Amino acid sequence: MVRTTANPSPGGLDDLPGDLMMWVLIISELLVFGAGLAAFLGVRISDPAGFAEARTYLHPTLAGINTVVLITSGFLAARSVDLRQQDRRKTARIALTGAMTLGVVFLVIKAIEYADTAAQGISTETHPFFTFYYLLTGFHAMHVIAGIVILALVAWKDTPRNMEVGTAFWHMVDLVWVLLFPVIYLLA
Amino acid sequence: MTRNPTTNAWLQLLLLSGLSVVLAAGAAGLLDPSVTGVLVLALAWMKARVILSRYLGLWQAPVWQSGFNWVLALYCSLLLALYLIPAFNS
């Protein structure tokens, strides 16, 4: 990502790459998900054994595959900005399309995971673990959907600035997932 | 041949994610869960740092990058403390 604003005061707001409002959004989203994850671990204190048992009903393998999918999607989105700034518009659009496609793959895998969990008779009411699980991963999945729409829009209106701002949203979704994945699926 | 920094970031993220899964799955019986938790959260912090630095471009703003890294480190420490409380209570 290349800075698109001047740098009159090192360390000031102008120093941030991309659009300031996108950073405000990114920080806001991180605060929301951050609070959710902290609450998840906070509630776990009262029932660590129940949380550990509930976790065994999840599919860490599918979530692990989704981590690779999302990280690779983020890579393609970041490359698309590099390519656009080199004026390689067609290749940049192809990279963005790849990023969006992997976003759809993420959602399909997530749907398979939800279907399996639901087939086991697990709902948000089953245990507080699953309340947080559905809430946090579902909210994240909604951001993935929003991110795909945003990537589609910037692939259409593909100015370097649009692409920088649009892909920043996508990276925020990626960032949230790398924190959410270990806390929900890996911490035994 | 030198690789593009974005490609390097991607490879780092894949490596760190793989390590997290191996630690959580493979080392579950070998290591104390508290140790595994520390390592898994440390890897998550490192992944977040890579995304902020390379994907979101904070490498261009070292002051902001340092600030974000510190806040993330404190946040991951909070998560770790919450995770470890039941172990100390038992």
PDB file of C-alpha atoms in Angstrom:
ATOM      1  CA  MET A   1       0.000   0.000   0.000  1.00  0.00           C
ATOM      2  CA  VAL A   2       1.457   3.377  -0.943  1.00  0.00           C
ATOM      3  CA  ARG A   3       0.694   6.499   1.028  1.00  0.00           C
ATOM      4  CA  THR A   4      -1.660   8.785  -0.861  1.00  0.00           C
ATOM      5  CA  THR A   5      -1.514  11.782   1.452  1.00  0.00           C
ATOM      6  CA  ALA A   6       1.175  14.289   2.219  1.00  0.00           C
ATOM      7  CA  ASN A   7       3.186  13.950   5.423  1.00  0.00           C
ATOM      8  CA  PRO A   8       3.438  17.352   7.070  1.00  0.00           C
ATOM      9  CA  SER A   9       3.672  16.078  10.663  1.00  0.00           C
ATOM     10  CA  PRO A  10       5.454  12.758  11.245  1.00  0.00           C
ATOM     11  CA  GLY A  11       3.476  10.682  13.708  1.00  0.00           C
ATOM     12  CA  GLY A  12       0.323  12.743  13.188  1.00  0.00           C
ATOM     13  CA  LEU A  13      -2.942  11.615  11.626  1.00  0.00           C
ATOM     14  CA  ASP A  14      -1.643  12.502   8.168  1.00  0.00           C
ATOM     15  CA  ASP A  15       1.019   9.867   8.648  1.00  0.00           C
ATOM     16  CA  LEU A  16      -1.568   7.060   8.466  1.00  0.00           C
ATOM     17  CA  PRO A  17      -1.663   5.355   5.065  1.00  0.00           C
ATOM     18  CA  GLY A  18      -4.946   5.490   3.180  1.00  0.00           C
ATOM     19  CA  ASP A  19      -8.136   7.132   4.365  1.00  0.00           C
ATOM     20  CA  LEU A  20      -8.548   8.388   7.964  1.00  0.00           C
ATOM     21  CA  MET A  21     -12.227   7.398   8.114  1.00  0.00           C
ATOM     22  CA  MET A  22     -11.337   3.852   7.130  1.00  0.00           C
ATOM     23  CA  TRP A  23      -8.934   3.741  10.082  1.00  0.00           C
ATOM     24  CA  VAL A  24     -11.692   5.029  12.365  1.00  0.00           C
ATOM     25  CA  LEU A  25     -13.898   2.198  11.083  1.00  0.00           C
ATOM     26  CA  ILE A  26     -11.123  -0.380  11.485  1.00  0.00           C
ATOM     27  CA  ILE A  27     -10.428   0.678  15.077  1.00  0.00           C
ATOM     28  CA  SER A  28     -14.165   0.709  15.885  1.00  0.00           C
ATOM     29  CA  GLU A  29     -14.598  -2.808  14.519  1.00  0.00           C
ATOM     30  CA  LEU A  30     -11.527  -4.039  16.386  1.00  0.00           C
ATOM     31  CA  LEU A  31     -12.954  -2.603  19.613  1.00  0.00           C
ATOM     32  CA  VAL A  32     -16.287  -4.371  19.071  1.00  0.00           C
ATOM     33  CA  PHE A  33     -14.743  -7.746  18.260  1.00  0.00           C
ATOM     34  CA  GLY A  34     -12.087  -7.228  20.934  1.00  0.00           C
ATOM     35  CA  ALA A  35     -14.761  -6.666  23.572  1.00  0.00           C
ATOM     36  CA  GLY A  36     -16.638  -9.741  22.339  1.00  0.00           C
ATOM     37  CA  LEU A  37     -13.584 -11.982  22.596  1.00  0.00           C
ATOM     38  CA  ALA A  38     -12.692 -10.630  26.049  1.00  0.00           C
ATOM     39  CA  ALA A  39     -16.293 -11.246  27.183  1.00  0.00           C
ATOM     40  CA  PHE A  40     -16.090 -14.789  25.790  1.00  0.00           C
ATOM     41  CA  LEU A  41     -12.996 -15.550  27.891  1.00  0.00           C
ATOM     42  CA  GLY A  42     -14.497 -13.676  30.841  1.00  0.00           C
ATOM     43  CA  VAL A  43     -17.637 -15.855  30.851  1.00  0.00           C
ATOM     44  CA  ARG A  44     -15.435 -18.945  30.424  1.00  0.00           C
ATOM     45  CA  ILE A  45     -13.923 -18.290  33.886  1.00  0.00           C
ATOM     46  CA  SER A  46     -17.166 -19.486  35.520  1.00  0.00           C
ATOM     47  CA  ASP A  47     -17.294 -22.731  33.502  1.00  0.00           C
ATOM     48  CA  PRO A  48     -13.929 -23.709  31.953  1.00  0.00           C
ATOM     49  CA  ALA A  49     -14.855 -27.410  31.759  1.00  0.00           C
ATOM     50  CA  GLY A  50     -18.131 -26.648  29.957  1.00  0.00           C
ATOM     51  CA  PHE A  51     -16.339 -24.398  27.486  1.00  0.00           C
ATOM     52  CA  ALA A  52     -13.671 -27.056  26.863  1.00  0.00           C
ATOM     53  CA  GLU A  53     -16.337 -29.691  26.199  1.00  0.00           C
ATOM     54  CA  ALA A  54     -18.371 -27.387  23.965  1.00  0.00           C
ATOM     55  CA  ARG A  55     -15.278 -26.659  21.868  1.00  0.00           C
ATOM     56  CA  THR A  56     -14.989 -30.352  20.944  1.00  0.00           C
ATOM     57  CA  TYR A  57     -18.173 -29.995  18.864  1.00  0.00           C
ATOM     58  CA  LEU A  58     -16.502 -27.460  16.552  1.00  0.00           C
ATOM     59  CA  HIS A  59     -14.419 -28.146  13.455  1.00  0.00           C
ATOM     60  CA  PRO A  60     -10.973 -26.592  13.936  1.00  0.00           C
ATOM     61  CA  THR A  61      -9.820 -28.169  10.659  1.00  0.00           C
ATOM     62  CA  LEU A  62     -12.467 -26.285   8.667  1.00  0.00           C
ATOM     63  CA  ALA A  63     -11.625 -23.114  10.579  1.00  0.00           C
ATOM     64  CA  GLY A  64      -7.925 -23.693   9.857  1.00  0.00           C
ATOM     65  CA  ILE A  65      -8.651 -24.063   6.144  1.00  0.00           C
ATOM     66  CA  ASN A  66     -10.681 -20.863   6.335  1.00  0.00           C
ATOM     67  CA  THR A  67      -7.690 -19.108   7.908  1.00  0.00           C
ATOM     68  CA  VAL A  68      -5.545 -20.034   4.903  1.00  0.00           C
ATOM     69  CA  VAL A  69      -8.362 -18.979   2.554  1.00  0.00           C
ATOM     70  CA  LEU A  70      -8.765 -15.569   4.199  1.00  0.00           C
ATOM     71  CA  ILE A  71      -5.035 -14.876   4.505  1.00  0.00           C
ATOM     72  CA  THR A  72      -4.581 -15.732   0.825  1.00  0.00           C
ATOM     73  CA  SER A  73      -7.543 -13.564  -0.082  1.00  0.00           C
ATOM     74  CA  GLY A  74      -5.927 -10.690   1.847  1.00  0.00           C
ATOM     75  CA  PHE A  75      -2.700 -11.288  -0.055  1.00  0.00           C
ATOM     76  CA  LEU A  76      -4.516 -11.032  -3.408  1.00  0.00           C
ATOM     77  CA  ALA A  77      -6.273  -7.849  -2.257  1.00  0.00           C
ATOM     78  CA  ALA A  78      -2.961  -6.296  -1.193  1.00  0.00           C
ATOM     79  CA  ARG A  79      -1.335  -7.314  -4.481  1.00  0.00           C
ATOM     80  CA  SER A  80      -4.216  -5.794  -6.434  1.00  0.00           C
ATOM     81  CA  VAL A  81      -3.387  -2.392  -4.916  1.00  0.00           C
ATOM     82  CA  ASP A  82       0.303  -2.801  -5.815  1.00  0.00           C
ATOM     83  CA  LEU A  83      -0.678  -3.760  -9.373  1.00  0.00           C
ATOM     84  CA  ARG A  84      -3.130  -0.876  -9.761  1.00  0.00           C
ATOM     85  CA  GLN A  85      -0.472   1.565  -8.625  1.00  0.00           C
ATOM     86  CA  GLN A  86       1.762   0.162 -11.371  1.00  0.00           C
ATOM     87  CA  ASP A  87      -1.132   0.907 -13.767  1.00  0.00           C
ATOM     88  CA  ARG A  88      -1.739  -2.782 -14.437  1.00  0.00           C
ATOM     89  CA  ARG A  89      -5.504  -2.418 -14.175  1.00  0.00           C
ATOM     90  CA  LYS A  90      -6.541  -5.708 -15.743  1.00  0.00           C
ATOM     91  CA  THR A  91      -4.210  -7.797 -13.573  1.00  0.00           C
ATOM     92  CA  ALA A  92      -5.284  -5.808 -10.518  1.00  0.00           C
ATOM     93  CA  ARG A  93      -8.926  -6.613 -11.278  1.00  0.00           C
ATOM     94  CA  ILE A  94      -8.074 -10.293 -11.696  1.00  0.00           C
ATOM     95  CA  ALA A  95      -6.358 -10.262  -8.284  1.00  0.00           C
ATOM     96  CA  LEU A  96      -9.395  -8.559  -6.743  1.00  0.00           C
ATOM     97  CA  THR A  97     -11.691 -11.137  -8.340  1.00  0.00           C
ATOM     98  CA  GLY A  98      -9.506 -13.849  -6.811  1.00  0.00           C
ATOM     99  CA  ALA A  99      -9.813 -12.161  -3.413  1.00  0.00           C
ATOM    100  CA  MET A 100     -13.604 -12.021  -3.752  1.00  0.00           C
ATOM    101  CA  THR A 101     -13.795 -15.648  -4.886  1.00  0.00           C
ATOM    102  CA  LEU A 102     -11.844 -16.753  -1.827  1.00  0.00           C
ATOM    103  CA  GLY A 103     -14.223 -14.667   0.268  1.00  0.00           C
ATOM    104  CA  VAL A 104     -17.084 -16.727  -1.165  1.00  0.00           C
ATOM    105  CA  VAL A 105     -15.124 -19.938  -0.457  1.00  0.00           C
ATOM    106  CA  PHE A 106     -14.764 -18.763   3.154  1.00  0.00           C
ATOM    107  CA  LEU A 107     -18.527 -18.314   3.424  1.00  0.00           C
ATOM    108  CA  VAL A 108     -19.255 -21.720   1.862  1.00  0.00           C
ATOM    109  CA  ILE A 109     -16.933 -23.437   4.364  1.00  0.00           C
ATOM    110  CA  LYS A 110     -18.512 -21.449   7.178  1.00  0.00           C
ATOM    111  CA  ALA A 111     -21.985 -22.536   5.990  1.00  0.00           C
ATOM    112  CA  ILE A 112     -20.849 -26.193   6.003  1.00  0.00           C
ATOM    113  CA  GLU A 113     -19.554 -25.715   9.543  1.00  0.00           C
ATOM    114  CA  TYR A 114     -22.812 -24.095  10.706  1.00  0.00           C
ATOM    115  CA  ALA A 115     -24.901 -26.799   9.030  1.00  0.00           C
ATOM    116  CA  ASP A 116     -22.953 -29.501  10.833  1.00  0.00           C
ATOM    117  CA  THR A 117     -23.200 -27.721  14.178  1.00  0.00           C
ATOM    118  CA  ALA A 118     -26.938 -27.227  13.696  1.00  0.00           C
ATOM    119  CA  ALA A 119     -27.338 -30.887  12.683  1.00  0.00           C
ATOM    120  CA  GLN A 120     -25.893 -31.825  16.072  1.00  0.00           C
ATOM    121  CA  GLY A 121     -28.789 -29.906  17.614  1.00  0.00           C
ATOM    122  CA  ILE A 122     -26.573 -27.061  18.776  1.00  0.00           C
ATOM    123  CA  SER A 123     -28.088 -23.587  18.908  1.00  0.00           C
ATOM    124  CA  THR A 124     -27.249 -20.274  20.554  1.00  0.00           C
ATOM    125  CA  GLU A 125     -29.180 -21.475  23.615  1.00  0.00           C
ATOM    126  CA  THR A 126     -27.275 -24.740  24.074  1.00  0.00           C
ATOM    127  CA  HIS A 127     -24.408 -23.259  26.098  1.00  0.00           C
ATOM    128  CA  PRO A 128     -22.888 -19.777  26.561  1.00  0.00           C
ATOM    129  CA  PHE A 129     -19.923 -20.996  24.505  1.00  0.00           C
ATOM    130  CA  PHE A 130     -22.198 -21.442  21.484  1.00  0.00           C
ATOM    131  CA  THR A 131     -23.939 -18.110  22.095  1.00  0.00           C
ATOM    132  CA  PHE A 132     -20.577 -16.385  21.679  1.00  0.00           C
ATOM    133  CA  TYR A 133     -19.525 -18.751  18.900  1.00  0.00           C
ATOM    134  CA  TYR A 134     -22.553 -17.979  16.723  1.00  0.00           C
ATOM    135  CA  LEU A 135     -22.533 -14.293  17.637  1.00  0.00           C
ATOM    136  CA  LEU A 136     -18.840 -13.625  16.945  1.00  0.00           C
ATOM    137  CA  THR A 137     -18.349 -15.872  13.915  1.00  0.00           C
ATOM    138  CA  GLY A 138     -21.740 -14.848  12.482  1.00  0.00           C
ATOM    139  CA  PHE A 139     -20.954 -11.154  12.883  1.00  0.00           C
ATOM    140  CA  HIS A 140     -17.593 -11.768  11.255  1.00  0.00           C
ATOM    141  CA  ALA A 141     -19.244 -13.633   8.363  1.00  0.00           C
ATOM    142  CA  MET A 142     -21.522 -10.618   7.819  1.00  0.00           C
ATOM    143  CA  HIS A 143     -18.410  -8.472   7.525  1.00  0.00           C
ATOM    144  CA  VAL A 144     -17.036 -10.923   4.957  1.00  0.00           C
ATOM    145  CA  ILE A 145     -20.229 -10.453   2.906  1.00  0.00           C
ATOM    146  CA  ALA A 146     -19.920  -6.663   3.211  1.00  0.00           C
ATOM    147  CA  GLY A 147     -16.245  -6.914   2.263  1.00  0.00           C
ATOM    148  CA  ILE A 148     -17.032  -8.892  -0.896  1.00  0.00           C
ATOM    149  CA  VAL A 149     -19.542  -6.221  -1.948  1.00  0.00           C
ATOM    150  CA  ILE A 150     -16.962  -3.484  -1.266  1.00  0.00           C
ATOM    151  CA  LEU A 151     -14.290  -5.340  -3.255  1.00  0.00           C
ATOM    152  CA  ALA A 152     -16.756  -5.718  -6.148  1.00  0.00           C
ATOM    153  CA  LEU A 153     -17.451  -1.983  -6.060  1.00  0.00           C
ATOM    154  CA  VAL A 154     -13.774  -1.018  -6.089  1.00  0.00           C
ATOM    155  CA  ALA A 155     -13.081  -3.542  -8.862  1.00  0.00           C
ATOM    156  CA  TRP A 156     -15.694  -1.641 -10.871  1.00  0.00           C
ATOM    157  CA  LYS A 157     -14.613   1.903  -9.864  1.00  0.00           C
ATOM    158  CA  ASP A 158     -10.952   1.003  -9.702  1.00  0.00           C
ATOM    159  CA  THR A 159      -9.159   4.240  -8.887  1.00  0.00           C
ATOM    160  CA  PRO A 160      -5.994   3.630  -6.806  1.00  0.00           C
ATOM    161  CA  ARG A 161      -7.575   5.444  -3.849  1.00  0.00           C
ATOM    162  CA  ASN A 162     -10.809   3.425  -4.019  1.00  0.00           C
ATOM    163  CA  MET A 163      -8.834   0.220  -4.140  1.00  0.00           C
ATOM    164  CA  GLU A 164      -6.650   1.228  -1.210  1.00  0.00           C
ATOM    165  CA  VAL A 165      -9.661   2.099   0.961  1.00  0.00           C
ATOM    166  CA  GLY A 166     -11.758  -0.911  -0.130  1.00  0.00           C
ATOM    167  CA  THR A 167      -9.001  -3.428   0.453  1.00  0.00           C
ATOM    168  CA  ALA A 168      -8.256  -1.860   3.872  1.00  0.00           C
ATOM    169  CA  PHE A 169     -11.755  -2.964   4.945  1.00  0.00           C
ATOM    170  CA  TRP A 170     -10.968  -6.462   3.716  1.00  0.00           C
ATOM    171  CA  HIS A 171      -7.718  -6.532   5.714  1.00  0.00           C
ATOM    172  CA  MET A 172      -9.668  -5.514   8.822  1.00  0.00           C
ATOM    173  CA  VAL A 173     -11.865  -8.599   8.310  1.00  0.00           C
ATOM    174  CA  ASP A 174      -8.663 -10.637   7.984  1.00  0.00           C
ATOM    175  CA  LEU A 175      -7.197  -9.054  11.126  1.00  0.00           C
ATOM    176  CA  VAL A 176     -10.293  -9.841  13.183  1.00  0.00           C
ATOM    177  CA  TRP A 177     -10.214 -13.467  12.025  1.00  0.00           C
ATOM    178  CA  VAL A 178      -6.569 -14.046  13.053  1.00  0.00           C
ATOM    179  CA  LEU A 179      -7.557 -13.028  16.603  1.00  0.00           C
ATOM    180  CA  LEU A 180     -10.942 -14.762  16.615  1.00  0.00           C
ATOM    181  CA  PHE A 181      -9.695 -18.097  15.242  1.00  0.00           C
ATOM    182  CA  PRO A 182      -7.246 -18.981  18.060  1.00  0.00           C
ATOM    183  CA  VAL A 183      -9.517 -17.762  20.856  1.00  0.00           C
ATOM    184  CA  ILE A 184     -12.644 -19.618  19.703  1.00  0.00           C
ATOM    185  CA  TYR A 185     -11.141 -22.714  18.087  1.00  0.00           C
ATOM    186  CA  LEU A 186      -7.660 -23.300  19.488  1.00  0.00           C
ATOM    187  CA  LEU A 187      -7.418 -22.311  23.152  1.00  0.00           C
ATOM    188  CA  ALA A 188      -8.212 -25.545  24.966  1.00  0.00           C
TER     189      ALA A 188
ATOM    190  CA  MET B   1      15.811 -13.653  -6.093  1.00  0.00           C
ATOM    191  CA  THR B   2      14.121 -11.217  -3.692  1.00  0.00           C
ATOM    192  CA  ARG B   3      10.442 -11.683  -3.069  1.00  0.00           C
ATOM    193  CA  ASN B   4       7.829  -8.975  -2.990  1.00  0.00           C
ATOM    194  CA  PRO B   5       7.244  -7.806   0.658  1.00  0.00           C
ATOM    195  CA  THR B   6       3.526  -8.612   0.290  1.00  0.00           C
ATOM    196  CA  THR B   7       4.383 -12.158  -0.751  1.00  0.00           C
ATOM    197  CA  ASN B   8       6.744 -12.427   2.213  1.00  0.00           C
ATOM    198  CA  ALA B   9       3.951 -11.275   4.520  1.00  0.00           C
ATOM    199  CA  TRP B  10       1.611 -13.892   3.067  1.00  0.00           C
ATOM    200  CA  LEU B  11       4.181 -16.657   3.586  1.00  0.00           C
ATOM    201  CA  GLN B  12       4.808 -15.503   7.162  1.00  0.00           C
ATOM    202  CA  LEU B  13       1.073 -15.574   7.869  1.00  0.00           C
ATOM    203  CA  LEU B  14       0.752 -19.089   6.460  1.00  0.00           C
ATOM    204  CA  LEU B  15       3.699 -20.260   8.550  1.00  0.00           C
ATOM    205  CA  LEU B  16       2.405 -18.659  11.756  1.00  0.00           C
ATOM    206  CA  SER B  17      -1.099 -20.063  11.179  1.00  0.00           C
ATOM    207  CA  GLY B  18       0.312 -23.537  10.558  1.00  0.00           C
ATOM    208  CA  LEU B  19       2.357 -23.299  13.754  1.00  0.00           C
ATOM    209  CA  SER B  20      -0.745 -22.278  15.725  1.00  0.00           C
ATOM    210  CA  VAL B  21      -2.714 -25.299  14.498  1.00  0.00           C
ATOM    211  CA  VAL B  22       0.198 -27.701  15.092  1.00  0.00           C
ATOM    212  CA  LEU B  23       0.715 -26.323  18.592  1.00  0.00           C
ATOM    213  CA  ALA B  24      -2.965 -26.480  19.486  1.00  0.00           C
ATOM    214  CA  ALA B  25      -3.505 -29.956  18.036  1.00  0.00           C
ATOM    215  CA  GLY B  26      -0.205 -31.788  18.171  1.00  0.00           C
ATOM    216  CA  ALA B  27       1.311 -30.389  21.327  1.00  0.00           C
ATOM    217  CA  ALA B  28      -1.919 -30.571  23.319  1.00  0.00           C
ATOM    218  CA  GLY B  29      -0.820 -33.730  25.081  1.00  0.00           C
ATOM    219  CA  LEU B  30       2.818 -32.736  25.404  1.00  0.00           C
ATOM    220  CA  LEU B  31       2.624 -29.203  26.709  1.00  0.00           C
ATOM    221  CA  ASP B  32       0.687 -27.740  29.589  1.00  0.00           C
ATOM    222  CA  PRO B  33      -2.462 -26.027  28.207  1.00  0.00           C
ATOM    223  CA  SER B  34      -1.310 -22.771  29.792  1.00  0.00           C
ATOM    224  CA  VAL B  35       1.949 -22.901  27.825  1.00  0.00           C
ATOM    225  CA  THR B  36       0.053 -23.744  24.650  1.00  0.00           C
ATOM    226  CA  GLY B  37      -2.268 -20.798  25.304  1.00  0.00           C
ATOM    227  CA  VAL B  38       0.658 -18.413  25.715  1.00  0.00           C
ATOM    228  CA  LEU B  39       2.242 -19.612  22.466  1.00  0.00           C
ATOM    229  CA  VAL B  40      -1.012 -19.583  20.465  1.00  0.00           C
ATOM    230  CA  LEU B  41      -1.835 -16.030  21.587  1.00  0.00           C
ATOM    231  CA  ALA B  42       1.734 -14.896  20.888  1.00  0.00           C
ATOM    232  CA  LEU B  43       1.415 -16.281  17.356  1.00  0.00           C
ATOM    233  CA  ALA B  44      -1.945 -14.491  16.939  1.00  0.00           C
ATOM    234  CA  TRP B  45      -0.271 -11.227  18.010  1.00  0.00           C
ATOM    235  CA  MET B  46       2.514 -11.793  15.463  1.00  0.00           C
ATOM    236  CA  LYS B  47      -0.022 -12.472  12.693  1.00  0.00           C
ATOM    237  CA  ALA B  48      -1.932  -9.303  13.565  1.00  0.00           C
ATOM    238  CA  ARG B  49       1.348  -7.349  13.431  1.00  0.00           C
ATOM    239  CA  VAL B  50       2.097  -8.670   9.931  1.00  0.00           C
ATOM    240  CA  ILE B  51      -1.384  -7.736   8.647  1.00  0.00           C
ATOM    241  CA  LEU B  52      -1.165  -4.238  10.133  1.00  0.00           C
ATOM    242  CA  SER B  53       2.333  -3.676   8.852  1.00  0.00           C
ATOM    243  CA  ARG B  54       2.227  -5.089   5.327  1.00  0.00           C
ATOM    244  CA  TYR B  55      -1.387  -5.557   4.277  1.00  0.00           C
ATOM    245  CA  LEU B  56      -2.616  -2.313   5.879  1.00  0.00           C
ATOM    246  CA  GLY B  57       0.601  -0.432   5.134  1.00  0.00           C
ATOM    247  CA  LEU B  58       1.593   0.712   8.626  1.00  0.00           C
ATOM    248  CA  TRP B  59       5.256   0.017   7.801  1.00  0.00           C
ATOM    249  CA  GLN B  60       5.092   3.474   6.217  1.00  0.00           C
ATOM    250  CA  ALA B  61       4.116   5.058   9.553  1.00  0.00           C
ATOM    251  CA  PRO B  62       6.506   3.662  12.209  1.00  0.00           C
ATOM    252  CA  VAL B  63       5.028   5.693  15.072  1.00  0.00           C
ATOM    253  CA  TRP B  64       1.525   4.397  14.382  1.00  0.00           C
ATOM    254  CA  GLN B  65       2.837   0.910  13.790  1.00  0.00           C
ATOM    255  CA  SER B  66       4.566   0.920  17.160  1.00  0.00           C
ATOM    256  CA  GLY B  67       1.409   2.245  18.844  1.00  0.00           C
ATOM    257  CA  PHE B  68      -0.796  -0.424  17.283  1.00  0.00           C
ATOM    258  CA  ASN B  69       1.704  -3.125  18.210  1.00  0.00           C
ATOM    259  CA  TRP B  70       1.737  -2.024  21.852  1.00  0.00           C
ATOM    260  CA  VAL B  71      -2.044  -1.854  22.106  1.00  0.00           C
ATOM    261  CA  LEU B  72      -2.330  -5.282  20.492  1.00  0.00           C
ATOM    262  CA  ALA B  73       0.290  -6.681  22.863  1.00  0.00           C
ATOM    263  CA  LEU B  74      -1.638  -5.319  25.854  1.00  0.00           C
ATOM    264  CA  TYR B  75      -4.903  -6.693  24.472  1.00  0.00           C
ATOM    265  CA  CYS B  76      -3.401 -10.146  23.878  1.00  0.00           C
ATOM    266  CA  SER B  77      -2.015 -10.008  27.443  1.00  0.00           C
ATOM    267  CA  LEU B  78      -5.544  -9.311  28.690  1.00  0.00           C
ATOM    268  CA  LEU B  79      -6.883 -12.285  26.735  1.00  0.00           C
ATOM    269  CA  LEU B  80      -4.093 -14.426  28.142  1.00  0.00           C
ATOM    270  CA  ALA B  81      -4.853 -13.324  31.712  1.00  0.00           C
ATOM    271  CA  LEU B  82      -8.555 -14.144  31.237  1.00  0.00           C
ATOM    272  CA  TYR B  83      -7.609 -17.495  29.753  1.00  0.00           C
ATOM    273  CA  LEU B  84      -5.268 -18.377  32.634  1.00  0.00           C
ATOM    274  CA  ILE B  85      -7.532 -17.351  35.547  1.00  0.00           C
ATOM    275  CA  PRO B  86      -9.348 -20.751  35.720  1.00  0.00           C
ATOM    276  CA  ALA B  87      -5.976 -22.539  35.834  1.00  0.00           C
ATOM    277  CA  PHE B  88      -4.964 -20.489  38.878  1.00  0.00           C
ATOM    278  CA  ASN B  89      -8.337 -20.987  40.553  1.00  0.00           C
ATOM    279  CA  SER B  90      -8.207 -24.790  40.308  1.00  0.00           C
TER     280      SER B  90
END
